[in-house]
Short mmCIF file of C-alpha atoms in Angstrom, two decimals:
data_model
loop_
_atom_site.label_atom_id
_atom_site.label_comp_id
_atom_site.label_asym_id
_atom_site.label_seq_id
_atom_site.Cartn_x
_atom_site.Cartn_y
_atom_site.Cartn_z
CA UNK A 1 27.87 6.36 -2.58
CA UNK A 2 31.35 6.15 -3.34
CA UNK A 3 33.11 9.38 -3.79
CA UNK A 4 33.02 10.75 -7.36
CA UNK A 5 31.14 7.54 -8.79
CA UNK A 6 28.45 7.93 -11.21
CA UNK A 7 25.21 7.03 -9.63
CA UNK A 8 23.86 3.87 -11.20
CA UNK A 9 21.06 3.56 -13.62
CA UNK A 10 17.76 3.20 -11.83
CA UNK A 11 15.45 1.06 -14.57
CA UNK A 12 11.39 1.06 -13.27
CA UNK A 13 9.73 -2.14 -14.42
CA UNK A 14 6.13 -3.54 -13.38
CA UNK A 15 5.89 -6.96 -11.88
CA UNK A 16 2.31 -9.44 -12.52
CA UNK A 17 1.27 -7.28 -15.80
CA UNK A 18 1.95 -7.61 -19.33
CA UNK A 19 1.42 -3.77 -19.73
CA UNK A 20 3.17 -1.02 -17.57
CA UNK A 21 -0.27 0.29 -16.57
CA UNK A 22 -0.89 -3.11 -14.16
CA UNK A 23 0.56 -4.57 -11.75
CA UNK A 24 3.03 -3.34 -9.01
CA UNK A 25 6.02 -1.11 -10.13
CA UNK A 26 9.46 -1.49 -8.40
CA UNK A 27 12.88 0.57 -8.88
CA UNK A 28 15.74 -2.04 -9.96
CA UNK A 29 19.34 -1.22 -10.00
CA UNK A 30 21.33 -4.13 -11.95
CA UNK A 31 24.52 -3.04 -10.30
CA UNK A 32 24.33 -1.30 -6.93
CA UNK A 33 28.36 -2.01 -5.94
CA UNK A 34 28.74 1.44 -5.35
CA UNK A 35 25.58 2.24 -3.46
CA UNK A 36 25.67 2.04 0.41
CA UNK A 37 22.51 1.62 2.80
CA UNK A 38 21.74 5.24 2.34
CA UNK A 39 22.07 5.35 -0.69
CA UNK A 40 19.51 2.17 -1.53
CA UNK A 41 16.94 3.79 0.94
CA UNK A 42 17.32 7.44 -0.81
CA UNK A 43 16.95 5.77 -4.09
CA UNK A 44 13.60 3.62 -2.95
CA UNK A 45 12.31 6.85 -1.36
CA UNK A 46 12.98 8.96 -4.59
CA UNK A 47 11.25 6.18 -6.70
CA UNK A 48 7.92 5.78 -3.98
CA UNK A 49 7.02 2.25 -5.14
CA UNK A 50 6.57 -0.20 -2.43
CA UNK A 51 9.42 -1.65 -3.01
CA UNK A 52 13.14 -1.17 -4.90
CA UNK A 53 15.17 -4.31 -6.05
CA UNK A 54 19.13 -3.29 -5.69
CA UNK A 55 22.27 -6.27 -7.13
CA UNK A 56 25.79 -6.49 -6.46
CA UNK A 57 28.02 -9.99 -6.55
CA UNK A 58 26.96 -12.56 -5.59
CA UNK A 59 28.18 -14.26 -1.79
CA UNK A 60 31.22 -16.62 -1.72
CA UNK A 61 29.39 -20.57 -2.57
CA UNK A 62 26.77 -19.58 -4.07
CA UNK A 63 25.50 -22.54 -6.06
CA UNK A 64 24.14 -21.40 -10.01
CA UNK A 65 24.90 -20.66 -13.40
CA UNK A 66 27.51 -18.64 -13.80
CA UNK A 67 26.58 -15.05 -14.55
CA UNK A 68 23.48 -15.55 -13.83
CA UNK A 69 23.57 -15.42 -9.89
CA UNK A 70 23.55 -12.32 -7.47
CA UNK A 71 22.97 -10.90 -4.28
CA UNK A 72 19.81 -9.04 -4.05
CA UNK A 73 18.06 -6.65 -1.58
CA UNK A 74 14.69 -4.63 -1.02
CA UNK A 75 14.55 -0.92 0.23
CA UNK A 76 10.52 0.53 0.59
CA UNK A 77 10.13 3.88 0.77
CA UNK A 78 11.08 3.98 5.02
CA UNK A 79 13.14 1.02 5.46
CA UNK A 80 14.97 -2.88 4.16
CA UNK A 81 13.00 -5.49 3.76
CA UNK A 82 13.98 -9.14 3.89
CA UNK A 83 12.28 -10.28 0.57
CA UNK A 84 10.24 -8.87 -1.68
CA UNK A 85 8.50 -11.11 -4.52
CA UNK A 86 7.46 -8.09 -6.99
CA UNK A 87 10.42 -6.75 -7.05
CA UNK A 88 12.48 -9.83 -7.69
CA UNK A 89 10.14 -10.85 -10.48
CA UNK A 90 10.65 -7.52 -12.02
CA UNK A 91 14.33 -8.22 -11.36
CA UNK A 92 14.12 -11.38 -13.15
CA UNK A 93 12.62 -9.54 -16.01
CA UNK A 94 14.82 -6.97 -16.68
CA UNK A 95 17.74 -9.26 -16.16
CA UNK A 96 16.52 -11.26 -19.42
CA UNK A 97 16.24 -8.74 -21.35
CA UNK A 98 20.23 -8.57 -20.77
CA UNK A 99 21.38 -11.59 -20.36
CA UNK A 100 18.85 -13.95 -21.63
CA UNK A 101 16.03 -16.19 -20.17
CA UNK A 102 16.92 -18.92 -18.07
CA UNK A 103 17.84 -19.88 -14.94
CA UNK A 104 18.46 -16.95 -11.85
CA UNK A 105 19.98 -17.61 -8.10
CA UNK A 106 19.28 -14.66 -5.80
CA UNK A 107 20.73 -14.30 -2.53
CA UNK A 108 18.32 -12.49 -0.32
CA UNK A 109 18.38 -11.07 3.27
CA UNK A 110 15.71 -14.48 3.97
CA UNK A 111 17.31 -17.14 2.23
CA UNK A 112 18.08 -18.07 -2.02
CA UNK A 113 15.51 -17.84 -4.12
CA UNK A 114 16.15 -19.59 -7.32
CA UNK A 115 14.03 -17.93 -10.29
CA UNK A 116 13.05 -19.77 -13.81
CA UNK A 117 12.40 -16.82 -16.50
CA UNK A 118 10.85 -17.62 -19.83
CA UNK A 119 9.58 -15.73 -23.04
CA UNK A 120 6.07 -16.81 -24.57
CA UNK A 121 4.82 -15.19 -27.29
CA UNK A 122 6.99 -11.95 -26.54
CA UNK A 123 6.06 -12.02 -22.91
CA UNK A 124 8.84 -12.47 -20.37
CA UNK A 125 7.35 -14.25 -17.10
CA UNK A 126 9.73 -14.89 -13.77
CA UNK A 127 9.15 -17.83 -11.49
CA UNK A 128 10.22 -17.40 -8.20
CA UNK A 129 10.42 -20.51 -5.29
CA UNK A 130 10.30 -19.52 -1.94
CA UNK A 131 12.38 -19.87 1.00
CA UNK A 132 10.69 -22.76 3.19
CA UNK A 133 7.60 -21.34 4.97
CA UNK A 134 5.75 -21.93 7.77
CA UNK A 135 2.16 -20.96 9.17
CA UNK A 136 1.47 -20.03 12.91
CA UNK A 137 -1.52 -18.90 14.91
CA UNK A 138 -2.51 -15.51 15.32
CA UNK A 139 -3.17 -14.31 19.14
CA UNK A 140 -7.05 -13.22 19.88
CA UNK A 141 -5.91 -9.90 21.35
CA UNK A 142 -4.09 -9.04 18.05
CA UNK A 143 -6.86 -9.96 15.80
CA UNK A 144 -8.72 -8.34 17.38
CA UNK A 145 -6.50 -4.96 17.10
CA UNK A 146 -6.18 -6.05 13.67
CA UNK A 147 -9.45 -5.81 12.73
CA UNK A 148 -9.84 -2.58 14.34
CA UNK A 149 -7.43 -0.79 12.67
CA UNK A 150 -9.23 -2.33 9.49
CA UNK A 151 -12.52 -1.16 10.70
CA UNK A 152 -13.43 -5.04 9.72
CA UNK A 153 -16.65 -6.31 11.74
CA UNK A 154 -15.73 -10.14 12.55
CA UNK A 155 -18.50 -10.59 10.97
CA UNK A 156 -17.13 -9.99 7.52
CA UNK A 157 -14.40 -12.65 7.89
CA UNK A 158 -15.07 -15.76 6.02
CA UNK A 159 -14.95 -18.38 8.64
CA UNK A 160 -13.62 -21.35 6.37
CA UNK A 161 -10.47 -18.98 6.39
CA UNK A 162 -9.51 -18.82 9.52
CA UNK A 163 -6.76 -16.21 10.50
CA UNK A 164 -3.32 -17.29 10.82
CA UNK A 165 0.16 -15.52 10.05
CA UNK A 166 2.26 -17.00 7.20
CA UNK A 167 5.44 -16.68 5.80
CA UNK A 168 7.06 -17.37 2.71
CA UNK A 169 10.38 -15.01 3.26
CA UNK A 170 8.41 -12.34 5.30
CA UNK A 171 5.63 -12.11 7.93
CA UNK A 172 1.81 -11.88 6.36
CA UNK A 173 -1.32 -11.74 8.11
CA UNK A 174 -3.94 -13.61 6.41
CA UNK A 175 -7.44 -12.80 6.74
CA UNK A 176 -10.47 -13.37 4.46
CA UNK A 177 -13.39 -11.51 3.63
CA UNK A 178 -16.30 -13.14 3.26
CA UNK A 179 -17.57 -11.23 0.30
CA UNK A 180 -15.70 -9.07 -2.71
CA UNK A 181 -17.78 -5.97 -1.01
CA UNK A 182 -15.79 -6.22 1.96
CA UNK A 183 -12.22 -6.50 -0.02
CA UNK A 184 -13.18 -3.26 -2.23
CA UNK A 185 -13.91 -1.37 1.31
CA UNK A 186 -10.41 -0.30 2.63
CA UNK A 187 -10.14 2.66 4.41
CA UNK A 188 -8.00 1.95 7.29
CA UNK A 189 -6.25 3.73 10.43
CA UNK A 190 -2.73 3.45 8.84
CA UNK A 191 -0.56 4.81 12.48
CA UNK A 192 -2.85 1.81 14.20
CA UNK A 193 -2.12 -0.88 12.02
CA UNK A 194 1.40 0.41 11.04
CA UNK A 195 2.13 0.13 14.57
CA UNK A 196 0.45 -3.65 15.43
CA UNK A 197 2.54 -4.83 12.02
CA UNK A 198 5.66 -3.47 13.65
CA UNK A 199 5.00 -5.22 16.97
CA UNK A 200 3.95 -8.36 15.40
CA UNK A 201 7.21 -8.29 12.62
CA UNK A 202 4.55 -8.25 9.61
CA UNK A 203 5.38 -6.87 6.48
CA UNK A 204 1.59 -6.62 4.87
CA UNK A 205 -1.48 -7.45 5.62
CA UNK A 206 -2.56 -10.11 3.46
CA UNK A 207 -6.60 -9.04 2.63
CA UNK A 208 -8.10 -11.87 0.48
CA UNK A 209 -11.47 -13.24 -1.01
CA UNK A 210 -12.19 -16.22 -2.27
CA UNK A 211 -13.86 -16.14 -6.10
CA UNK A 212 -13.75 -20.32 -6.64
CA UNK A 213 -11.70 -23.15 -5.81
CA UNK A 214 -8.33 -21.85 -7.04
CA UNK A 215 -8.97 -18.40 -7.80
CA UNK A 216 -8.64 -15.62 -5.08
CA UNK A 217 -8.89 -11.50 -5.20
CA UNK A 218 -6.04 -9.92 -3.05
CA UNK A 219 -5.49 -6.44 -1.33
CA UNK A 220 -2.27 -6.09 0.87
CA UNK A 221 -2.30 -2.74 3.57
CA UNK A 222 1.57 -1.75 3.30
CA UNK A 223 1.83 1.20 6.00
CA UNK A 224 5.23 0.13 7.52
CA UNK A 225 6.83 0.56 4.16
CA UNK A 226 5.75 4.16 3.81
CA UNK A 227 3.20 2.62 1.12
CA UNK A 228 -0.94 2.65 2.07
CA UNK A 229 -1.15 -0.39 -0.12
CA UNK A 230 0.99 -2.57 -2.37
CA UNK A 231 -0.64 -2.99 -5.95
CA UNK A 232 0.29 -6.71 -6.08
CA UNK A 233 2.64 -8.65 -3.47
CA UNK A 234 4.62 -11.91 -4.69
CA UNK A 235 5.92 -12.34 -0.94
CA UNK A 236 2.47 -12.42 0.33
CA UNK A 237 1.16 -14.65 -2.49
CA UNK A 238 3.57 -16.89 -1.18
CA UNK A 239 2.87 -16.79 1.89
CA UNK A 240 -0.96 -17.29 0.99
CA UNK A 241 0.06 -20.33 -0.77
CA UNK A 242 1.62 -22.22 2.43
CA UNK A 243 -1.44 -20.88 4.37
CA UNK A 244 -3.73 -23.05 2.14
CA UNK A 245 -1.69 -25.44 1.92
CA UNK A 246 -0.68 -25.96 5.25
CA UNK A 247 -4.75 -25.59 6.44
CA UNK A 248 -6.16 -28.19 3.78
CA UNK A 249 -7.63 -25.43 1.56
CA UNK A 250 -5.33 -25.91 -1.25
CA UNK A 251 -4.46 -29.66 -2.26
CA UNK A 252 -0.57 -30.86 -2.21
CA UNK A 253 -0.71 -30.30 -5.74
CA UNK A 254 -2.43 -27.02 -6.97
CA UNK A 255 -2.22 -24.23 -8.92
CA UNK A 256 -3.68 -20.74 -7.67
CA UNK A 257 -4.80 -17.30 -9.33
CA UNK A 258 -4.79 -14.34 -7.56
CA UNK A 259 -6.40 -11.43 -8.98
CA UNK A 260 -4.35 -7.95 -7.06
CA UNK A 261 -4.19 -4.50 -8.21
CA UNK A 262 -8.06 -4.20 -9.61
CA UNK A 263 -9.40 -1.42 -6.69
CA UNK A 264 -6.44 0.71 -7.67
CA UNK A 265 -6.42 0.85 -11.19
CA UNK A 266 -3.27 -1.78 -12.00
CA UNK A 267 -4.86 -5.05 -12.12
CA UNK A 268 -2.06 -7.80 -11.87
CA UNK A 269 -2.30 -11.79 -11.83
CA UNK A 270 -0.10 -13.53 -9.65
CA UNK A 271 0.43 -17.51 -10.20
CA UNK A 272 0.78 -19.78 -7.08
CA UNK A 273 1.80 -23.39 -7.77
CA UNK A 274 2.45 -25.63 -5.14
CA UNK A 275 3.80 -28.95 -5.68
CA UNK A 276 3.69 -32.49 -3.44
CA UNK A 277 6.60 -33.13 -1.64
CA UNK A 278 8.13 -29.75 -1.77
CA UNK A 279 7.16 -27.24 0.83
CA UNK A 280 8.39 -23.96 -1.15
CA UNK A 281 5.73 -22.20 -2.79
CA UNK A 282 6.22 -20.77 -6.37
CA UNK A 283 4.81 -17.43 -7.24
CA UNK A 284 5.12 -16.41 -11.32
CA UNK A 285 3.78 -13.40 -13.28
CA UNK A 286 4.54 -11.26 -16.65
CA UNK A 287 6.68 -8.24 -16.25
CA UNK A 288 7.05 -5.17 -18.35
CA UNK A 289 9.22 -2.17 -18.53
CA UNK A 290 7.91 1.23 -17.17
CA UNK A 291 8.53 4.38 -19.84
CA UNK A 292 12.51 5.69 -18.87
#
C-alpha cells in the first residue's frame, strides 16, 4: 500500500440473495488505487470469502458511460483470479447504491463485462454478459481423477449430461449428478482435486442436477482458492449456460434457474439467459449488503 495512505474501505455485500443470510458473500473495495497485489491478496485473505472484488480507473478506450466504467479484479483467499461473477454482481450492487442504477463496463483480467443494474420493488439486481465462451472435451484419464477425488461412482453421473469443460471467463468442469442425493453428498479429497484443477487451469468444479427443463441445483468444489466450496458461482453459471447451449440441452433462446447455496445454509438463485444470435451468456441475481 502506498506509504502513509489510509487503507481503503472494505464494504462485504452478498451476491444471488435478497437477504445477507443467502447467497455468496464477497469483499469489495470501490477504490483500490492505492492497494498493490499484496495488498488485494492480504485483504481477500483477511475477508475468507471465495472471492474479493477490488476497482481502480478504468484502462485508456474503454468504451461506456462515463463514471460508470472501471477496471476490476478478483483476489480468493490464496491467489487472482481472472473473473469472478459473484463478486462483480455484488460490485454492481454496491456501486448503485452510489452512483445509481444503470449501465456498468468492467474491465477484467478475461475480457469487459458490461453489467445492466436495476431496482424492483427495493431490490437491486446486476446483470452481467460474459466474455465469449467456449466448451471443450474433457480427457478420460482426468475424469476419471476427477471423479476420484469426488469419491463420485460413474454411476451417479447423469448420462444426458455428458462431461465437458466450459468457460465463460474462467475454466469449469461440468458434471451432473444423476439424482439431488448425489449433489447433497460432498465430501471430497480437497489436496487431490485442488491439484487436478491446477493442472487442468480450472477454477471450480461445476457439480449440477437437473430439477426440470430450465431449472438446475448447483454445488461448485473451490479448493484452489483456499475455499472448500463457493456458496453460489456467477462465473460457473456462465459457463453452465454455454455448456447447454453449446450441447443442445438449452434452446438458442432460454432462460435458466439455478438453485446454489441450499446444502450450506445460504440458498442463492442465479438467472441464466441466453439469447439467439449472441454467444455471451448472461448471469443476474439480487444483492444485499452484509452488516459493517
Amino acid at each position: 500500500m502506498t506509504t502513509n495512505a489510509p487503507r481503503p474501505e472494505v464494504l462485504r455485500y452478498t451476491a444471488f440473495s435478497t437477504t445477507p443470510e443467502g447467497g455468496n458473500p464477497a469483499g469489495v473495495v470501490l477504490d483500490a488505487t492505492t492497494l498493490d497485489d499484496g495488498d488485494m491478496l492480504a485483504i481477500a485473505a483477511e475477508l475468507g470469502y471465495s472471492e474479493s472484488a477490488f476497482l481502480t480507473a478504468p484502462p485508456e478506450g474503454l468504451d461506456g458511460p462515463e463514471g460508470r466504467t472501471f477496471t476490476i479484479r478478483y483476489f480468493s483467499p490464496k491467489a487472482e483470479v481472472p473473473f469472478c461473477g459473484h463478486a462483480t454482481v455484488a460490485t454492481a450492487v454496491a456501486l448503485a447504491e452510489r452512483i445509481g442504477p444503470g449501465e456498468l463496463v468492467f474491465a477484467t483480467p478475461a475480457g469487459t463485462v458490461p453489467v445492466s443494474v436495476a431496482e424492483e420493488d427495493g431490490t437491486v439486481r446486476a446483470t452481467l454478459t460474459s466474455v465469449e465462451p467456449h466448451v471443450e472435451e474433457v480427457a478420460e484419464a482426468d475424469l476419471t481423477e476427477a471423479l476420484a477425488a469426488l469419491d463420485w461412482p460413474a454411476a451417479d453421473l447423469d448420462p444426458a449430461f455428458p462431461p465437458r469443460i466450459a468457460f465463460a471467463g474462467a475454466r469449469h468442469l461440468v458434471l451432473a449428478a444423476a439424482t439431488r442425493a448425489r449433489l447433497a453428498d460432498l465430501a471430497y479429497d480437497f489436496p487431490r482435486l485442488e491439484t487436478l484443477m491446477h493442472r487442468l487451469d480450472l477454477t471450480t468444479v461445476q457439480l449440477v442436477w437437473r430439477e426440470s427443463a430450465t431449472v438446475f441445483h448447483a454445488r461448485d468444489p473451490f479448493p484452489v482458492g483456499g475455499v472448500v466450496e463457493d456458496p453460489a458461482t456467477g462465473a460457473a453459471a456462465a459457463a453452465f449456460g454455454a455448456y447447454a447451449r453449446d450441447l443442445g440441452l438449452a434452446p438458442e433462446d432460454a432462460v435458466l434457474t439455478l438453485h446454489q447455496g441450499e446444502d450450506l445454509g445460504r440458498p442463492g438463485e442465479l438467472t441464466v439467459t441466453l439469447r439467439a444470435g449472441d454467444p455471451r451468456v448472461r448471469v443476474g441475481g439480487a444483492g444485499a449488503l452484509i452488516g459493517q
